[in-house]
C-alpha cells in the first residue's frame, strides 16, 4: 500500500445506536475515526416512533453514561442543551419517550465529526499488510470513494423479517411494523385489518389501531403463533441477564447449547410490556360498556401459512396448531410484526478466505467482539451487532451495548481507557 494514502485508526460501517455509542466514546480520544451510514440522517426505527411510546430501558442507557458520565454526548447534556432540564426534573421518570431518544441520538450524531451520512459501504478488502480498504458510495456525488483503515467495526443492525408466505404482496396492503407510522394513514379507510405476530411491536400497532377503530369502523384482528399475549419478563433478577456477567457464562458454552438457550428466552426481550397489555385491555373493556359488541378478534396458537388476493381483499391461510385445524381469514390490510434479522452485508461473505463462519453461515466472534480470523493479523474487524448467537440475549440491549463499546475502545487504543470489572450483578450464573 502506498504511504500517501491517509490511514484511519478505525472505520465504522453503519450508524445506529451501537456504532454511535462507539463514535461518541472515541470522540474524546486521540483517534482518527470515520463512521459511514447510507441514510441521509440518523433514524432509529422511524416506523415505530409512536407518540406515547417509551424506551424500554432507563435513560442511563444512553450512548455514553454507563461508560463515562462526564462525556459531553450524554443524554443529560442533550436535555440541558435543549433547555429542558427543569421540565425533565419535574417529569421524575427514568424512562423517556421513544421519540426523544431518537432526537437525542440525532443530536449526538450531528455533533460528532466522525459521523458521515449519505455514504454506503459497498466493500471491504483485507490488504497484504493487514490494513483494510473500504469502498464507499457517496449518495450526493454518486462516486465511489476509497478509505484505508487499521480496524473496521460492523454496526449494520437488523432488517425487518417478513415470512416467506407473506412476501410478494403490495407494500401498502401487507407491510412490516417497521413501516407502521409511514403506512398508518392507509389503514383508516380499510374495512378489516389484521396484525400478525407477537411482541411489543405487534401490541403497539394493535393498540394504536384500536384507538382509531370506533372512528374508522374497521374490523381489527390479532393473530399470533404464541400460546397467549404474554408480558415481558422484567423482574429485577431476570434483568441481570442483560449484564457482562451473563456474557461470561453464556459465551463459553457450545454453540448448539447457546442456540437452544437463546430460543427459550423470548420473554426476556420480545414479550409485551405490562402497561401496553393494560392499555389494550382497558380500551376493550370501555368499548364493551353497555353491552356493545366488540369488532375485535384475538387469536393465539395460530400460524399464518399463506396469503392470496381474493377480489379486493386478502385471504390468509391459518392453522391452529393445538386443535390441528386449518381455516381462512379475510382482511383488507395485514400488518406483520414478525421481528428482525441481523443485517449482514453481502461483502462480509466475500471475506470468507479471511474470517470464520459457523455451519449456519453466521460469522464467528471472539468474546471481545472480533471476527475470528483464519490468519494472524495486526488489525481486526469487530462486530457491534448481529452477535446474539455468540453473546446471548443481551446483545441487542442498549445498556449492554455501552459495555461492548468500552471493550472495543480498549482494544482500539491498546490500553484500558474504560475499566472492565470482574462482576456487575448480584447473582452468579455459573
Short mmCIF file of C-alpha atoms in Angstrom, two decimals, residues 53-268:
data_model
loop_
_atom_site.label_atom_id
_atom_site.label_comp_id
_atom_site.label_asym_id
_atom_site.label_seq_id
_atom_site.Cartn_x
_atom_site.Cartn_y
_atom_site.Cartn_z
CA UNK A 53 -44.34 5.04 23.50
CA UNK A 54 -41.29 4.96 25.71
CA UNK A 55 -37.82 3.49 25.71
CA UNK A 56 -37.75 0.08 27.40
CA UNK A 57 -34.53 0.86 29.29
CA UNK A 58 -33.69 3.79 31.63
CA UNK A 59 -32.19 6.93 30.08
CA UNK A 60 -28.89 5.97 31.79
CA UNK A 61 -28.51 3.54 28.88
CA UNK A 62 -27.77 6.44 26.56
CA UNK A 63 -24.73 6.46 24.29
CA UNK A 64 -22.07 7.11 26.93
CA UNK A 65 -23.19 7.47 30.56
CA UNK A 66 -22.64 3.88 31.70
CA UNK A 67 -19.06 4.11 30.46
CA UNK A 68 -18.30 7.80 31.08
CA UNK A 69 -20.88 10.00 32.87
CA UNK A 70 -18.75 13.10 32.09
CA UNK A 71 -18.88 12.60 28.32
CA UNK A 72 -20.36 15.66 26.51
CA UNK A 73 -22.61 13.41 24.39
CA UNK A 74 -24.72 12.24 27.34
CA UNK A 75 -28.50 12.39 27.43
CA UNK A 76 -28.42 14.81 30.35
CA UNK A 77 -26.22 17.19 28.37
CA UNK A 78 -28.69 16.90 25.48
CA UNK A 79 -31.54 17.81 27.85
CA UNK A 80 -29.51 20.74 29.16
CA UNK A 81 -28.65 21.96 25.66
CA UNK A 82 -32.35 21.77 24.74
CA UNK A 83 -33.26 24.00 27.69
CA UNK A 84 -35.48 21.29 29.19
CA UNK A 85 -33.60 20.31 32.34
CA UNK A 86 -36.18 21.71 34.76
CA UNK A 87 -39.05 20.06 32.85
CA UNK A 88 -37.18 16.75 32.87
CA UNK A 89 -36.57 17.13 36.60
CA UNK A 90 -40.28 17.61 37.23
CA UNK A 91 -41.11 14.67 34.92
CA UNK A 92 -39.48 12.36 37.50
CA UNK A 93 -39.05 9.42 35.12
CA UNK A 94 -36.18 7.07 34.33
CA UNK A 95 -37.83 6.05 31.06
CA UNK A 96 -38.07 8.59 28.26
CA UNK A 97 -40.25 8.92 25.16
CA UNK A 98 -39.01 6.84 22.27
CA UNK A 99 -39.21 9.88 20.01
CA UNK A 100 -36.94 11.77 22.40
CA UNK A 101 -34.34 9.00 22.36
CA UNK A 102 -34.28 9.21 18.58
CA UNK A 103 -33.94 13.01 18.73
CA UNK A 104 -31.12 12.67 21.27
CA UNK A 105 -29.20 10.27 19.03
CA UNK A 106 -29.73 12.58 16.04
CA UNK A 107 -28.40 15.49 18.14
CA UNK A 108 -25.31 13.47 19.10
CA UNK A 109 -24.67 12.28 15.53
CA UNK A 110 -24.66 15.89 14.30
CA UNK A 111 -22.08 16.87 16.94
CA UNK A 112 -19.66 14.01 16.36
CA UNK A 113 -17.35 14.84 13.48
CA UNK A 114 -16.60 11.23 12.59
CA UNK A 115 -20.25 10.51 11.66
CA UNK A 116 -20.86 10.77 7.92
CA UNK A 117 -24.27 10.20 6.39
CA UNK A 118 -25.33 9.51 2.81
CA UNK A 119 -22.43 7.10 2.37
CA UNK A 120 -22.93 3.40 1.66
CA UNK A 121 -20.11 0.94 2.32
CA UNK A 122 -20.03 -1.37 -0.69
CA UNK A 123 -16.98 -3.50 0.06
CA UNK A 124 -14.10 -4.28 2.40
CA UNK A 125 -10.82 -5.80 1.31
CA UNK A 126 -8.06 -7.12 3.56
CA UNK A 127 -4.67 -5.93 2.26
CA UNK A 128 -1.41 -7.84 2.50
CA UNK A 129 -0.08 -5.73 5.38
CA UNK A 130 -3.27 -6.27 7.39
CA UNK A 131 -4.86 -2.90 6.70
CA UNK A 132 -8.37 -2.72 5.25
CA UNK A 133 -9.51 -1.00 2.07
CA UNK A 134 -13.09 0.23 2.47
CA UNK A 135 -15.13 1.14 -0.60
CA UNK A 136 -17.84 3.76 -0.07
CA UNK A 137 -20.51 5.08 -2.46
CA UNK A 138 -21.35 8.74 -1.87
CA UNK A 139 -25.07 9.44 -2.39
CA UNK A 140 -24.58 13.08 -3.41
CA UNK A 141 -21.76 12.68 -5.93
CA UNK A 142 -22.71 9.10 -6.90
CA UNK A 143 -18.99 8.35 -6.92
CA UNK A 144 -17.11 5.55 -5.19
CA UNK A 145 -14.54 6.56 -2.62
CA UNK A 146 -11.70 4.54 -1.11
CA UNK A 147 -10.61 4.67 2.52
CA UNK A 148 -7.76 2.88 4.25
CA UNK A 149 -8.02 1.86 7.88
CA UNK A 150 -6.45 -0.33 10.50
CA UNK A 151 -9.67 -1.60 12.06
CA UNK A 152 -13.30 -1.93 10.96
CA UNK A 153 -16.38 -2.08 13.20
CA UNK A 154 -19.60 -3.52 11.79
CA UNK A 155 -22.72 -1.93 13.21
CA UNK A 156 -25.23 -2.66 10.48
CA UNK A 157 -28.08 -3.54 12.83
CA UNK A 158 -31.03 -5.56 11.64
CA UNK A 159 -33.64 -5.66 8.90
CA UNK A 160 -37.37 -6.49 9.10
CA UNK A 161 -38.08 -10.22 8.87
CA UNK A 162 -41.07 -10.82 6.59
CA UNK A 163 -42.04 -14.51 6.48
CA UNK A 164 -41.90 -16.11 3.05
CA UNK A 165 -45.67 -16.90 2.96
CA UNK A 166 -46.42 -13.16 3.27
CA UNK A 167 -43.91 -11.87 0.74
CA UNK A 168 -44.68 -10.50 -2.71
CA UNK A 169 -47.82 -8.56 -1.78
CA UNK A 170 -48.40 -4.80 -2.40
CA UNK A 171 -46.48 -2.98 0.32
CA UNK A 172 -49.34 -0.56 1.03
CA UNK A 173 -51.56 -3.54 1.95
CA UNK A 174 -49.15 -6.03 3.53
CA UNK A 175 -46.33 -4.37 5.44
CA UNK A 176 -44.00 -4.85 8.39
CA UNK A 177 -44.41 -2.86 11.61
CA UNK A 178 -41.11 -1.20 10.65
CA UNK A 179 -43.26 0.86 8.26
CA UNK A 180 -46.22 1.32 10.59
CA UNK A 181 -46.10 5.10 11.04
CA UNK A 182 -45.49 5.65 7.32
CA UNK A 183 -48.40 3.39 6.30
CA UNK A 184 -50.77 4.05 9.18
CA UNK A 185 -52.89 6.55 7.24
CA UNK A 186 -53.66 3.90 4.59
CA UNK A 187 -55.43 1.78 7.23
CA UNK A 188 -58.12 4.30 8.10
CA UNK A 189 -60.25 3.55 5.04
CA UNK A 190 -59.98 -0.23 5.39
CA UNK A 191 -62.92 -2.38 6.45
CA UNK A 192 -60.74 -5.05 8.11
CA UNK A 193 -57.17 -5.00 9.45
CA UNK A 194 -55.16 -7.93 10.77
CA UNK A 195 -51.98 -7.80 12.86
CA UNK A 196 -49.81 -10.93 12.52
CA UNK A 197 -47.11 -11.65 15.06
CA UNK A 198 -46.35 -11.15 18.71
CA UNK A 199 -44.27 -8.97 20.96
CA UNK A 200 -44.10 -5.27 21.68
CA UNK A 201 -44.33 -4.02 18.09
CA UNK A 202 -47.44 -6.10 17.38
CA UNK A 203 -49.05 -4.90 20.60
CA UNK A 204 -48.29 -1.25 19.90
CA UNK A 205 -49.65 -1.42 16.35
CA UNK A 206 -52.79 -3.19 17.62
CA UNK A 207 -53.26 -0.61 20.39
CA UNK A 208 -52.91 2.36 18.04
CA UNK A 209 -55.42 0.87 15.60
CA UNK A 210 -57.76 0.02 18.46
CA UNK A 211 -57.75 3.70 19.46
CA UNK A 212 -58.94 4.63 15.95
CA UNK A 213 -61.29 1.71 15.40
CA UNK A 214 -64.54 3.27 16.56
CA UNK A 215 -63.91 6.40 14.49
CA UNK A 216 -62.91 4.50 11.34
CA UNK A 217 -65.18 1.47 11.75
CA UNK A 218 -62.82 -1.29 10.65
CA UNK A 219 -62.71 -4.86 11.94
CA UNK A 220 -59.49 -5.50 13.89
CA UNK A 221 -57.86 -8.91 14.43
CA UNK A 222 -54.61 -10.05 16.01
CA UNK A 223 -53.16 -13.46 15.07
CA UNK A 224 -50.10 -14.89 16.78
CA UNK A 225 -48.33 -18.25 16.97
CA UNK A 226 -47.64 -17.63 20.66
CA UNK A 227 -49.74 -19.53 23.24
CA UNK A 228 -51.02 -16.18 24.52
CA UNK A 229 -50.35 -12.46 24.72
CA UNK A 230 -47.62 -12.71 27.32
CA UNK A 231 -45.95 -9.84 29.14
CA UNK A 232 -42.20 -9.35 29.07
CA UNK A 233 -40.22 -10.84 31.93
CA UNK A 234 -38.94 -7.71 33.69
CA UNK A 235 -38.23 -8.81 37.26
CA UNK A 236 -35.05 -7.31 38.65
CA UNK A 237 -33.10 -10.55 38.93
CA UNK A 238 -34.06 -11.66 35.43
CA UNK A 239 -32.88 -8.28 34.11
CA UNK A 240 -29.42 -9.34 35.29
CA UNK A 241 -29.27 -11.47 32.15
CA UNK A 242 -28.54 -8.17 30.40
CA UNK A 243 -25.14 -7.89 32.06
CA UNK A 244 -21.47 -8.64 31.34
CA UNK A 245 -21.68 -11.42 33.95
CA UNK A 246 -24.18 -13.33 31.82
CA UNK A 247 -21.93 -12.97 28.78
CA UNK A 248 -19.12 -14.52 30.84
CA UNK A 249 -21.39 -17.52 31.49
CA UNK A 250 -23.01 -17.77 28.07
CA UNK A 251 -20.07 -17.24 25.71
CA UNK A 252 -18.02 -20.41 26.51
CA UNK A 253 -21.00 -22.75 26.07
CA UNK A 254 -21.10 -24.99 22.97
CA UNK A 255 -22.84 -23.25 20.06
CA UNK A 256 -25.61 -25.85 19.93
CA UNK A 257 -26.36 -25.24 23.62
CA UNK A 258 -26.28 -21.46 23.10
CA UNK A 259 -28.82 -21.71 20.28
CA UNK A 260 -31.06 -23.87 22.48
CA UNK A 261 -30.88 -21.44 25.42
CA UNK A 262 -31.49 -18.35 23.29
CA UNK A 263 -34.57 -19.93 21.72
CA UNK A 264 -36.06 -20.34 25.21
CA UNK A 265 -35.54 -16.74 26.32
CA UNK A 266 -38.10 -14.95 24.16
CA UNK A 267 -39.94 -13.28 27.03
CA UNK A 268 -36.70 -11.66 28.21
#
